[in-house]
């Protein structure tokens, strides 16, 4: 059945930033669809809690994605635990709301370090493993609509720049690794209700909703179908793509 191609059953998937928010939700859905999931997060205790909530074949990996050596060790530990790696949801990220003229070099660098360098280190470690195993694999990066528009009223230049870079990094890696059977795609969510956006001022959220043609924020569940599609054999000729999931925000 062609339908079977949309499956992640039996796939071994590493989810970064998996302890909460989008990563946690998508990891839970991947597990319910038959995947083994590794919950990688800088907050090791929260990752362990999430893995235990998901149950089944979930396992936690404490790792800061800005530390290239830690990333290599975490991917190695994942492979030892599950016997291989088939796909990565490269999703850990942070945001900083602050006027550009007030950002310190450290603050600007920190956002780029997690959102761009971290995504690269994880993609590189996964690709090395796919090449070592000779299996190929799928990488799904979390970019953002903020990579192609400038959000208001909050000011978040470092975040916007980092997400634009993730989208172009995705295309670059997709081309470089096309002959290796490694597909690299990204999703670009709009405003999604998670811990990240939960901390934002209510009047900003009301302002956002007025701007979104759907007149509501999205849920993490509404991203899972795209992630599953991009990891599955149904997308075997798709690489370097960016699936925008934003309730039409960037259409207007
Ligand atoms: P959350 O803050 O809810 O979750 C992000 C997770 O990533 C947290 O568990 C966080 O741990 C972890 N994390 C942060 N830094 C690191 C690090 N250095 N190494 C490993 N893990 C880390 O965010 P969301 O779930 O909302 O966002 C997930 C992704 O989606 C991000 O890349 C974000 O930019 C992107 N996105 C989110 C949107 C939204 O509206 N929510 C919209 C578009 C894109 P801790 O909490 O301990 O820092």
PDB file of N, CA and C in Angstrom, residues 33-114:
ATOM      1  N   UNK A  33       3.615   6.459  16.818  1.00  0.00           N
ATOM      2  CA  UNK A  33       3.593   5.956  15.433  1.00  0.00           C
ATOM      3  C   UNK A  33       4.620   4.843  15.232  1.00  0.00           C
ATOM      4  N   UNK A  34       5.236   4.368  16.319  1.00  0.00           N
ATOM      5  CA  UNK A  34       6.088   3.182  16.217  1.00  0.00           C
ATOM      6  C   UNK A  34       7.581   3.440  16.132  1.00  0.00           C
ATOM      7  N   UNK A  35       8.009   4.709  16.324  1.00  0.00           N
ATOM      8  CA  UNK A  35       9.451   5.003  16.296  1.00  0.00           C
ATOM      9  C   UNK A  35      10.051   4.839  17.689  1.00  0.00           C
ATOM     10  N   UNK A  36      11.360   4.567  17.730  1.00  0.00           N
ATOM     11  CA  UNK A  36      12.119   4.670  18.975  1.00  0.00           C
ATOM     12  C   UNK A  36      12.627   6.098  19.033  1.00  0.00           C
ATOM     13  N   UNK A  37      12.501   6.756  20.187  1.00  0.00           N
ATOM     14  CA  UNK A  37      12.892   8.168  20.238  1.00  0.00           C
ATOM     15  C   UNK A  37      13.919   8.447  21.326  1.00  0.00           C
ATOM     16  N   UNK A  38      14.904   9.249  20.965  1.00  0.00           N
ATOM     17  CA  UNK A  38      15.875   9.750  21.921  1.00  0.00           C
ATOM     18  C   UNK A  38      15.534  11.190  22.223  1.00  0.00           C
ATOM     19  N   UNK A  39      15.378  11.495  23.514  1.00  0.00           N
ATOM     20  CA  UNK A  39      15.052  12.862  23.930  1.00  0.00           C
ATOM     21  C   UNK A  39      16.347  13.531  24.349  1.00  0.00           C
ATOM     22  N   UNK A  40      16.859  14.385  23.486  1.00  0.00           N
ATOM     23  CA  UNK A  40      18.118  15.087  23.776  1.00  0.00           C
ATOM     24  C   UNK A  40      17.779  16.504  24.226  1.00  0.00           C
ATOM     25  N   UNK A  41      18.327  16.905  25.369  1.00  0.00           N
ATOM     26  CA  UNK A  41      18.039  18.261  25.854  1.00  0.00           C
ATOM     27  C   UNK A  41      19.151  18.709  26.798  1.00  0.00           C
ATOM     28  N   UNK A  42      19.352  20.012  26.866  1.00  0.00           N
ATOM     29  CA  UNK A  42      20.340  20.577  27.791  1.00  0.00           C
ATOM     30  C   UNK A  42      19.884  20.368  29.230  1.00  0.00           C
ATOM     31  N   UNK A  43      18.580  20.283  29.443  1.00  0.00           N
ATOM     32  CA  UNK A  43      18.014  19.983  30.757  1.00  0.00           C
ATOM     33  C   UNK A  43      17.823  18.470  30.860  1.00  0.00           C
ATOM     34  N   UNK A  44      18.865  17.802  31.388  1.00  0.00           N
ATOM     35  CA  UNK A  44      18.864  16.337  31.435  1.00  0.00           C
ATOM     36  C   UNK A  44      17.730  15.763  32.264  1.00  0.00           C
ATOM     37  N   UNK A  45      17.405  16.461  33.384  1.00  0.00           N
ATOM     38  CA  UNK A  45      16.333  15.932  34.248  1.00  0.00           C
ATOM     39  C   UNK A  45      14.995  15.996  33.544  1.00  0.00           C
ATOM     40  N   UNK A  46      14.736  17.117  32.877  1.00  0.00           N
ATOM     41  CA  UNK A  46      13.468  17.254  32.146  1.00  0.00           C
ATOM     42  C   UNK A  46      13.418  16.252  30.995  1.00  0.00           C
ATOM     43  N   UNK A  47      14.566  16.007  30.351  1.00  0.00           N
ATOM     44  CA  UNK A  47      14.610  15.023  29.258  1.00  0.00           C
ATOM     45  C   UNK A  47      14.252  13.640  29.792  1.00  0.00           C
ATOM     46  N   UNK A  48      14.788  13.312  30.976  1.00  0.00           N
ATOM     47  CA  UNK A  48      14.505  11.995  31.572  1.00  0.00           C
ATOM     48  C   UNK A  48      13.023  11.875  31.916  1.00  0.00           C
ATOM     49  N   UNK A  49      12.449  12.967  32.438  1.00  0.00           N
ATOM     50  CA  UNK A  49      11.010  12.946  32.767  1.00  0.00           C
ATOM     51  C   UNK A  49      10.186  12.725  31.502  1.00  0.00           C
ATOM     52  N   UNK A  50      10.552  13.438  30.440  1.00  0.00           N
ATOM     53  CA  UNK A  50       9.799  13.306  29.189  1.00  0.00           C
ATOM     54  C   UNK A  50       9.932  11.894  28.624  1.00  0.00           C
ATOM     55  N   UNK A  51      11.153  11.351  28.650  1.00  0.00           N
ATOM     56  CA  UNK A  51      11.348   9.989  28.128  1.00  0.00           C
ATOM     57  C   UNK A  51      10.520   9.007  28.920  1.00  0.00           C
ATOM     58  N   UNK A  52      10.465   9.205  30.230  1.00  0.00           N
ATOM     59  CA  UNK A  52       9.692   8.251  31.040  1.00  0.00           C
ATOM     60  C   UNK A  52       8.190   8.431  30.800  1.00  0.00           C
ATOM     61  N   UNK A  53       7.741   9.676  30.574  1.00  0.00           N
ATOM     62  CA  UNK A  53       6.312   9.888  30.228  1.00  0.00           C
ATOM     63  C   UNK A  53       5.966   9.215  28.910  1.00  0.00           C
ATOM     64  N   UNK A  54       6.857   9.329  27.937  1.00  0.00           N
ATOM     65  CA  UNK A  54       6.593   8.726  26.620  1.00  0.00           C
ATOM     66  C   UNK A  54       6.607   7.207  26.742  1.00  0.00           C
ATOM     67  N   UNK A  55       7.527   6.702  27.589  1.00  0.00           N
ATOM     68  CA  UNK A  55       7.580   5.260  27.836  1.00  0.00           C
ATOM     69  C   UNK A  55       8.075   4.513  26.615  1.00  0.00           C
ATOM     70  N   UNK A  56       7.713   3.250  26.530  1.00  0.00           N
ATOM     71  CA  UNK A  56       8.122   2.432  25.390  1.00  0.00           C
ATOM     72  C   UNK A  56       9.617   2.443  25.211  1.00  0.00           C
ATOM     73  N   UNK A  57      10.030   2.785  24.004  1.00  0.00           N
ATOM     74  CA  UNK A  57      11.468   2.711  23.705  1.00  0.00           C
ATOM     75  C   UNK A  57      12.157   4.069  23.842  1.00  0.00           C
ATOM     76  N   UNK A  58      11.547   5.035  24.536  1.00  0.00           N
ATOM     77  CA  UNK A  58      12.166   6.361  24.651  1.00  0.00           C
ATOM     78  C   UNK A  58      13.342   6.343  25.631  1.00  0.00           C
ATOM     79  N   UNK A  59      14.373   7.125  25.321  1.00  0.00           N
ATOM     80  CA  UNK A  59      15.520   7.258  26.225  1.00  0.00           C
ATOM     81  C   UNK A  59      15.980   8.710  26.206  1.00  0.00           C
ATOM     82  N   UNK A  60      16.575   9.151  27.333  1.00  0.00           N
ATOM     83  CA  UNK A  60      16.986  10.562  27.452  1.00  0.00           C
ATOM     84  C   UNK A  60      18.496  10.706  27.263  1.00  0.00           C
ATOM     85  N   UNK A  61      18.888  11.832  26.672  1.00  0.00           N
ATOM     86  CA  UNK A  61      20.304  12.146  26.472  1.00  0.00           C
ATOM     87  C   UNK A  61      20.516  13.598  26.881  1.00  0.00           C
ATOM     88  N   UNK A  62      21.342  13.799  27.922  1.00  0.00           N
ATOM     89  CA  UNK A  62      21.618  15.150  28.399  1.00  0.00           C
ATOM     90  C   UNK A  62      22.749  15.733  27.558  1.00  0.00           C
ATOM     91  N   UNK A  63      22.475  16.844  26.889  1.00  0.00           N
ATOM     92  CA  UNK A  63      23.479  17.381  25.956  1.00  0.00           C
ATOM     93  C   UNK A  63      23.172  18.838  25.635  1.00  0.00           C
ATOM     94  N   UNK A  64      24.220  19.653  25.624  1.00  0.00           N
ATOM     95  CA  UNK A  64      24.101  21.033  25.171  1.00  0.00           C
ATOM     96  C   UNK A  64      24.521  21.054  23.698  1.00  0.00           C
ATOM     97  N   UNK A  65      23.607  21.409  22.812  1.00  0.00           N
ATOM     98  CA  UNK A  65      23.916  21.325  21.377  1.00  0.00           C
ATOM     99  C   UNK A  65      24.985  22.328  20.940  1.00  0.00           C
ATOM    100  N   UNK A  66      25.322  23.290  21.803  1.00  0.00           N
ATOM    101  CA  UNK A  66      26.385  24.240  21.425  1.00  0.00           C
ATOM    102  C   UNK A  66      27.772  23.648  21.647  1.00  0.00           C
ATOM    103  N   UNK A  67      27.825  22.478  22.261  1.00  0.00           N
ATOM    104  CA  UNK A  67      29.103  21.814  22.537  1.00  0.00           C
ATOM    105  C   UNK A  67      29.255  20.649  21.566  1.00  0.00           C
ATOM    106  N   UNK A  68      30.091  20.857  20.554  1.00  0.00           N
ATOM    107  CA  UNK A  68      30.231  19.882  19.471  1.00  0.00           C
ATOM    108  C   UNK A  68      30.653  18.502  19.997  1.00  0.00           C
ATOM    109  N   UNK A  69      31.545  18.483  20.999  1.00  0.00           N
ATOM    110  CA  UNK A  69      32.002  17.201  21.545  1.00  0.00           C
ATOM    111  C   UNK A  69      30.857  16.472  22.237  1.00  0.00           C
ATOM    112  N   UNK A  70      30.058  17.230  23.022  1.00  0.00           N
ATOM    113  CA  UNK A  70      28.900  16.612  23.693  1.00  0.00           C
ATOM    114  C   UNK A  70      27.924  16.045  22.672  1.00  0.00           C
ATOM    115  N   UNK A  71      27.742  16.756  21.574  1.00  0.00           N
ATOM    116  CA  UNK A  71      26.808  16.290  20.541  1.00  0.00           C
ATOM    117  C   UNK A  71      27.279  14.952  19.966  1.00  0.00           C
ATOM    118  N   UNK A  72      28.593  14.883  19.671  1.00  0.00           N
ATOM    119  CA  UNK A  72      29.147  13.626  19.144  1.00  0.00           C
ATOM    120  C   UNK A  72      28.943  12.487  20.122  1.00  0.00           C
ATOM    121  N   UNK A  73      29.159  12.775  21.413  1.00  0.00           N
ATOM    122  CA  UNK A  73      28.993  11.729  22.434  1.00  0.00           C
ATOM    123  C   UNK A  73      27.531  11.301  22.527  1.00  0.00           C
ATOM    124  N   UNK A  74      26.612  12.271  22.449  1.00  0.00           N
ATOM    125  CA  UNK A  74      25.183  11.942  22.563  1.00  0.00           C
ATOM    126  C   UNK A  74      24.721  11.104  21.373  1.00  0.00           C
ATOM    127  N   UNK A  75      25.187  11.436  20.184  1.00  0.00           N
ATOM    128  CA  UNK A  75      24.802  10.635  19.009  1.00  0.00           C
ATOM    129  C   UNK A  75      25.374   9.218  19.143  1.00  0.00           C
ATOM    130  N   UNK A  76      26.614   9.122  19.635  1.00  0.00           N
ATOM    131  CA  UNK A  76      27.215   7.807  19.868  1.00  0.00           C
ATOM    132  C   UNK A  76      26.414   7.011  20.882  1.00  0.00           C
ATOM    133  N   UNK A  77      26.004   7.676  21.966  1.00  0.00           N
ATOM    134  CA  UNK A  77      25.221   6.987  23.004  1.00  0.00           C
ATOM    135  C   UNK A  77      23.869   6.543  22.446  1.00  0.00           C
ATOM    136  N   UNK A  78      23.269   7.369  21.594  1.00  0.00           N
ATOM    137  CA  UNK A  78      21.989   6.998  20.976  1.00  0.00           C
ATOM    138  C   UNK A  78      22.162   5.738  20.124  1.00  0.00           C
ATOM    139  N   UNK A  79      23.232   5.707  19.334  1.00  0.00           N
ATOM    140  CA  UNK A  79      23.465   4.561  18.428  1.00  0.00           C
ATOM    141  C   UNK A  79      23.722   3.290  19.245  1.00  0.00           C
ATOM    142  N   UNK A  80      24.478   3.435  20.354  1.00  0.00           N
ATOM    143  CA  UNK A  80      24.718   2.258  21.197  1.00  0.00           C
ATOM    144  C   UNK A  80      23.414   1.773  21.813  1.00  0.00           C
ATOM    145  N   UNK A  81      22.536   2.720  22.195  1.00  0.00           N
ATOM    146  CA  UNK A  81      21.282   2.348  22.855  1.00  0.00           C
ATOM    147  C   UNK A  81      20.290   1.701  21.886  1.00  0.00           C
ATOM    148  N   UNK A  82      20.206   2.265  20.654  1.00  0.00           N
ATOM    149  CA  UNK A  82      19.157   1.787  19.734  1.00  0.00           C
ATOM    150  C   UNK A  82      19.699   0.963  18.563  1.00  0.00           C
ATOM    151  N   UNK A  83      21.022   0.827  18.454  1.00  0.00           N
ATOM    152  CA  UNK A  83      21.597   0.012  17.386  1.00  0.00           C
ATOM    153  C   UNK A  83      21.705   0.726  16.052  1.00  0.00           C
ATOM    154  N   UNK A  84      21.418   2.015  16.007  1.00  0.00           N
ATOM    155  CA  UNK A  84      21.524   2.781  14.758  1.00  0.00           C
ATOM    156  C   UNK A  84      20.708   4.050  14.852  1.00  0.00           C
ATOM    157  N   UNK A  85      20.799   4.845  13.795  1.00  0.00           N
ATOM    158  CA  UNK A  85      20.078   6.129  13.745  1.00  0.00           C
ATOM    159  C   UNK A  85      19.471   6.266  12.354  1.00  0.00           C
ATOM    160  N   UNK A  86      18.178   6.584  12.301  1.00  0.00           N
ATOM    161  CA  UNK A  86      17.517   6.734  10.998  1.00  0.00           C
ATOM    162  C   UNK A  86      17.140   8.176  10.686  1.00  0.00           C
ATOM    163  N   UNK A  87      16.820   8.960  11.731  1.00  0.00           N
ATOM    164  CA  UNK A  87      16.335  10.322  11.473  1.00  0.00           C
ATOM    165  C   UNK A  87      16.580  11.203  12.693  1.00  0.00           C
ATOM    166  N   UNK A  88      16.659  12.499  12.433  1.00  0.00           N
ATOM    167  CA  UNK A  88      16.856  13.484  13.509  1.00  0.00           C
ATOM    168  C   UNK A  88      15.843  14.614  13.344  1.00  0.00           C
ATOM    169  N   UNK A  89      15.188  14.980  14.439  1.00  0.00           N
ATOM    170  CA  UNK A  89      14.399  16.209  14.471  1.00  0.00           C
ATOM    171  C   UNK A  89      15.273  17.221  15.208  1.00  0.00           C
ATOM    172  N   UNK A  90      15.904  18.102  14.453  1.00  0.00           N
ATOM    173  CA  UNK A  90      16.959  19.008  14.924  1.00  0.00           C
ATOM    174  C   UNK A  90      16.293  20.323  15.344  1.00  0.00           C
ATOM    175  N   UNK A  91      15.814  20.371  16.567  1.00  0.00           N
ATOM    176  CA  UNK A  91      14.761  21.313  16.933  1.00  0.00           C
ATOM    177  C   UNK A  91      15.103  22.239  18.090  1.00  0.00           C
ATOM    178  N   UNK A  92      16.175  21.987  18.833  1.00  0.00           N
ATOM    179  CA  UNK A  92      16.472  22.829  20.008  1.00  0.00           C
ATOM    180  C   UNK A  92      16.683  24.274  19.561  1.00  0.00           C
ATOM    181  N   UNK A  93      16.136  25.195  20.314  1.00  0.00           N
ATOM    182  CA  UNK A  93      16.309  26.603  19.969  1.00  0.00           C
ATOM    183  C   UNK A  93      15.907  27.496  21.124  1.00  0.00           C
ATOM    184  N   UNK A  94      16.409  28.745  21.080  1.00  0.00           N
ATOM    185  CA  UNK A  94      16.049  29.739  22.096  1.00  0.00           C
ATOM    186  C   UNK A  94      15.701  31.042  21.380  1.00  0.00           C
ATOM    187  N   UNK A  95      15.008  31.914  22.117  1.00  0.00           N
ATOM    188  CA  UNK A  95      14.675  33.219  21.548  1.00  0.00           C
ATOM    189  C   UNK A  95      15.095  34.292  22.544  1.00  0.00           C
ATOM    190  N   UNK A  96      15.422  35.470  22.037  1.00  0.00           N
ATOM    191  CA  UNK A  96      15.666  36.603  22.919  1.00  0.00           C
ATOM    192  C   UNK A  96      14.945  37.821  22.380  1.00  0.00           C
ATOM    193  N   UNK A  97      14.104  38.404  23.229  1.00  0.00           N
ATOM    194  CA  UNK A  97      13.373  39.611  22.843  1.00  0.00           C
ATOM    195  C   UNK A  97      14.079  40.811  23.453  1.00  0.00           C
ATOM    196  N   UNK A  98      14.741  41.575  22.609  1.00  0.00           N
ATOM    197  CA  UNK A  98      15.482  42.749  23.094  1.00  0.00           C
ATOM    198  C   UNK A  98      15.798  43.635  21.903  1.00  0.00           C
ATOM    199  N   UNK A  99      15.679  44.964  22.047  1.00  0.00           N
ATOM    200  CA  UNK A  99      16.021  45.849  20.924  1.00  0.00           C
ATOM    201  C   UNK A  99      17.460  45.615  20.470  1.00  0.00           C
ATOM    202  N   UNK A 100      17.669  45.623  19.146  1.00  0.00           N
ATOM    203  CA  UNK A 100      18.991  45.304  18.583  1.00  0.00           C
ATOM    204  C   UNK A 100      20.089  46.197  19.147  1.00  0.00           C
ATOM    205  N   UNK A 101      19.756  47.489  19.365  1.00  0.00           N
ATOM    206  CA  UNK A 101      20.810  48.409  19.824  1.00  0.00           C
ATOM    207  C   UNK A 101      21.248  48.120  21.261  1.00  0.00           C
ATOM    208  N   UNK A 102      20.472  47.296  21.980  1.00  0.00           N
ATOM    209  CA  UNK A 102      20.828  46.978  23.362  1.00  0.00           C
ATOM    210  C   UNK A 102      21.463  45.599  23.526  1.00  0.00           C
ATOM    211  N   UNK A 103      21.490  44.816  22.467  1.00  0.00           N
ATOM    212  CA  UNK A 103      22.038  43.454  22.564  1.00  0.00           C
ATOM    213  C   UNK A 103      23.535  43.492  22.830  1.00  0.00           C
ATOM    214  N   UNK A 104      23.991  42.689  23.790  1.00  0.00           N
ATOM    215  CA  UNK A 104      25.436  42.566  23.997  1.00  0.00           C
ATOM    216  C   UNK A 104      25.965  41.538  22.998  1.00  0.00           C
ATOM    217  N   UNK A 105      27.270  41.593  22.727  1.00  0.00           N
ATOM    218  CA  UNK A 105      27.839  40.574  21.830  1.00  0.00           C
ATOM    219  C   UNK A 105      27.559  39.163  22.340  1.00  0.00           C
ATOM    220  N   UNK A 106      27.622  38.983  23.665  1.00  0.00           N
ATOM    221  CA  UNK A 106      27.401  37.648  24.235  1.00  0.00           C
ATOM    222  C   UNK A 106      25.976  37.180  23.971  1.00  0.00           C
ATOM    223  N   UNK A 107      25.016  38.099  24.139  1.00  0.00           N
ATOM    224  CA  UNK A 107      23.603  37.725  23.921  1.00  0.00           C
ATOM    225  C   UNK A 107      23.356  37.356  22.462  1.00  0.00           C
ATOM    226  N   UNK A 108      23.904  38.170  21.559  1.00  0.00           N
ATOM    227  CA  UNK A 108      23.711  37.903  20.132  1.00  0.00           C
ATOM    228  C   UNK A 108      24.344  36.559  19.767  1.00  0.00           C
ATOM    229  N   UNK A 109      25.573  36.361  20.297  1.00  0.00           N
ATOM    230  CA  UNK A 109      26.319  35.135  19.979  1.00  0.00           C
ATOM    231  C   UNK A 109      25.598  33.906  20.532  1.00  0.00           C
ATOM    232  N   UNK A 110      25.004  34.046  21.717  1.00  0.00           N
ATOM    233  CA  UNK A 110      24.353  32.898  22.355  1.00  0.00           C
ATOM    234  C   UNK A 110      23.198  32.369  21.489  1.00  0.00           C
ATOM    235  N   UNK A 111      22.392  33.285  20.965  1.00  0.00           N
ATOM    236  CA  UNK A 111      21.245  32.859  20.141  1.00  0.00           C
ATOM    237  C   UNK A 111      21.749  32.164  18.869  1.00  0.00           C
ATOM    238  N   UNK A 112      22.759  32.743  18.237  1.00  0.00           N
ATOM    239  CA  UNK A 112      23.329  32.110  17.037  1.00  0.00           C
ATOM    240  C   UNK A 112      23.957  30.766  17.383  1.00  0.00           C
ATOM    241  N   UNK A 113      24.558  30.691  18.572  1.00  0.00           N
ATOM    242  CA  UNK A 113      25.257  29.469  18.970  1.00  0.00           C
ATOM    243  C   UNK A 113      24.274  28.302  19.111  1.00  0.00           C
ATOM    244  N   UNK A 114      23.154  28.554  19.784  1.00  0.00           N
ATOM    245  CA  UNK A 114      22.171  27.469  19.961  1.00  0.00           C
ATOM    246  C   UNK A 114      21.442  27.207  18.642  1.00  0.00           C
TER     247      UNK A 114
END
